[in-house]
Amino acid sequence: MSVEDDPNWYLAEQDGRKGLVPCNYISFRPNPWYMQACPRNTAEECLLETDPCTGLPVQPDGAFVVRRSESNGPGFSLSVK
């Protein structure tokens, strides 16, 4: 899904069909793996966090965070444990 020139409409695709949808028909569900304004070191801290009681890692191996890139304007960065 991407925003067209008019921010009140979204270009959406479902079942291979594409079309414009008014923004008030769309609701975005947050994903726990997406952290929009998150610097690299914060993403790494989240992935390497340990439980204070057990000392065990909170996140399993293979856990990941997608965030906005700090160096590539519209791009994204992926941090993986």
PDB file of C-alpha atoms in Angstrom:
ATOM      1  CA  MET A   1       0.000   0.000   0.000  1.00  0.00           C
ATOM      2  CA  SER A   2       1.398   3.429  -0.812  1.00  0.00           C
ATOM      3  CA  VAL A   3       0.226   7.008  -0.521  1.00  0.00           C
ATOM      4  CA  GLU A   4      -0.552   8.701  -3.816  1.00  0.00           C
ATOM      5  CA  ASP A   5      -0.155  12.473  -4.404  1.00  0.00           C
ATOM      6  CA  ASP A   6      -3.359  13.161  -2.455  1.00  0.00           C
ATOM      7  CA  PRO A   7      -2.857  12.095   1.191  1.00  0.00           C
ATOM      8  CA  ASN A   8      -6.605  11.405   1.480  1.00  0.00           C
ATOM      9  CA  TRP A   9      -6.326   8.367  -0.821  1.00  0.00           C
ATOM     10  CA  TYR A  10      -4.270   5.182  -0.734  1.00  0.00           C
ATOM     11  CA  LEU A  11      -3.407   2.853  -3.563  1.00  0.00           C
ATOM     12  CA  ALA A  12      -4.291  -0.614  -2.262  1.00  0.00           C
ATOM     13  CA  GLU A  13      -3.989  -4.129  -3.632  1.00  0.00           C
ATOM     14  CA  GLN A  14      -6.058  -7.134  -2.618  1.00  0.00           C
ATOM     15  CA  ASP A  15      -6.367 -10.474  -4.387  1.00  0.00           C
ATOM     16  CA  GLY A  16      -4.397  -9.091  -7.338  1.00  0.00           C
ATOM     17  CA  ARG A  17      -6.749  -6.132  -7.811  1.00  0.00           C
ATOM     18  CA  LYS A  18      -5.470  -2.562  -7.380  1.00  0.00           C
ATOM     19  CA  GLY A  19      -7.477   0.563  -6.715  1.00  0.00           C
ATOM     20  CA  LEU A  20      -7.734   3.796  -4.760  1.00  0.00           C
ATOM     21  CA  VAL A  21      -9.280   3.693  -1.292  1.00  0.00           C
ATOM     22  CA  PRO A  22     -10.273   6.720   0.843  1.00  0.00           C
ATOM     23  CA  CYS A  23      -7.985   7.066   3.867  1.00  0.00           C
ATOM     24  CA  ASN A  24     -10.932   6.916   6.287  1.00  0.00           C
ATOM     25  CA  TYR A  25     -11.606   3.318   5.103  1.00  0.00           C
ATOM     26  CA  ILE A  26      -8.116   2.191   6.120  1.00  0.00           C
ATOM     27  CA  SER A  27      -6.767   1.485   9.575  1.00  0.00           C
ATOM     28  CA  PHE A  28      -3.178   0.511  10.186  1.00  0.00           C
ATOM     29  CA  ARG A  29      -2.388  -2.133  12.764  1.00  0.00           C
ATOM     30  CA  PRO A  30       0.915  -1.699  14.541  1.00  0.00           C
ATOM     31  CA  ASN A  31       3.484  -4.458  14.183  1.00  0.00           C
ATOM     32  CA  PRO A  32       5.762  -5.178  17.145  1.00  0.00           C
ATOM     33  CA  TRP A  33       8.753  -5.562  14.807  1.00  0.00           C
ATOM     34  CA  TYR A  34       8.396  -2.064  13.262  1.00  0.00           C
ATOM     35  CA  MET A  35       9.923   0.851  15.165  1.00  0.00           C
ATOM     36  CA  GLN A  36       9.610   3.981  13.018  1.00  0.00           C
ATOM     37  CA  ALA A  37      11.856   6.481  14.794  1.00  0.00           C
ATOM     38  CA  CYS A  38      14.380   4.133  16.375  1.00  0.00           C
ATOM     39  CA  PRO A  39      18.145   4.659  16.174  1.00  0.00           C
ATOM     40  CA  ARG A  40      20.316   1.636  15.480  1.00  0.00           C
ATOM     41  CA  ASN A  41      21.690   1.391  19.029  1.00  0.00           C
ATOM     42  CA  THR A  42      18.159   1.361  20.507  1.00  0.00           C
ATOM     43  CA  ALA A  43      17.103  -1.422  18.122  1.00  0.00           C
ATOM     44  CA  GLU A  44      20.176  -3.426  19.126  1.00  0.00           C
ATOM     45  CA  GLU A  45      19.440  -2.872  22.831  1.00  0.00           C
ATOM     46  CA  CYS A  46      15.874  -4.146  22.339  1.00  0.00           C
ATOM     47  CA  LEU A  47      17.102  -7.259  20.554  1.00  0.00           C
ATOM     48  CA  LEU A  48      19.801  -7.995  23.150  1.00  0.00           C
ATOM     49  CA  GLU A  49      17.670  -7.254  26.227  1.00  0.00           C
ATOM     50  CA  THR A  50      17.757  -9.814  29.037  1.00  0.00           C
ATOM     51  CA  ASP A  51      15.155 -10.579  31.689  1.00  0.00           C
ATOM     52  CA  PRO A  52      16.380  -8.993  34.957  1.00  0.00           C
ATOM     53  CA  CYS A  53      15.042 -11.905  37.037  1.00  0.00           C
ATOM     54  CA  THR A  54      16.400 -14.818  35.010  1.00  0.00           C
ATOM     55  CA  GLY A  55      19.212 -13.227  33.011  1.00  0.00           C
ATOM     56  CA  LEU A  56      17.852 -14.998  29.929  1.00  0.00           C
ATOM     57  CA  PRO A  57      17.384 -13.209  26.595  1.00  0.00           C
ATOM     58  CA  VAL A  58      13.922 -11.696  26.077  1.00  0.00           C
ATOM     59  CA  GLN A  59      14.070 -12.021  22.281  1.00  0.00           C
ATOM     60  CA  PRO A  60      14.756 -15.359  20.571  1.00  0.00           C
ATOM     61  CA  ASP A  61      17.496 -15.839  17.983  1.00  0.00           C
ATOM     62  CA  GLY A  62      16.155 -14.639  14.638  1.00  0.00           C
ATOM     63  CA  ALA A  63      14.126 -11.789  16.183  1.00  0.00           C
ATOM     64  CA  PHE A  64      14.262  -8.610  14.100  1.00  0.00           C
ATOM     65  CA  VAL A  65      13.377  -4.920  14.040  1.00  0.00           C
ATOM     66  CA  VAL A  66      12.557  -2.890  10.919  1.00  0.00           C
ATOM     67  CA  ARG A  67      13.116   0.843  11.297  1.00  0.00           C
ATOM     68  CA  ARG A  68      13.480   3.981   9.223  1.00  0.00           C
ATOM     69  CA  SER A  69      17.010   4.343   7.902  1.00  0.00           C
ATOM     70  CA  GLU A  70      19.170   6.974   9.562  1.00  0.00           C
ATOM     71  CA  SER A  71      21.330   7.434   6.450  1.00  0.00           C
ATOM     72  CA  ASN A  72      19.031   6.633   3.491  1.00  0.00           C
ATOM     73  CA  GLY A  73      16.111   9.120   3.634  1.00  0.00           C
ATOM     74  CA  PRO A  74      13.074   7.089   2.540  1.00  0.00           C
ATOM     75  CA  GLY A  75      14.751   3.727   3.122  1.00  0.00           C
ATOM     76  CA  PHE A  76      14.505   1.175   5.894  1.00  0.00           C
ATOM     77  CA  SER A  77      17.034  -0.709   7.990  1.00  0.00           C
ATOM     78  CA  LEU A  78      16.791  -4.227   9.355  1.00  0.00           C
ATOM     79  CA  SER A  79      18.376  -5.259  12.650  1.00  0.00           C
ATOM     80  CA  VAL A  80      18.486  -9.012  13.333  1.00  0.00           C
ATOM     81  CA  LYS A  81      19.504 -10.911  16.456  1.00  0.00           C
TER      82      LYS A  81
END
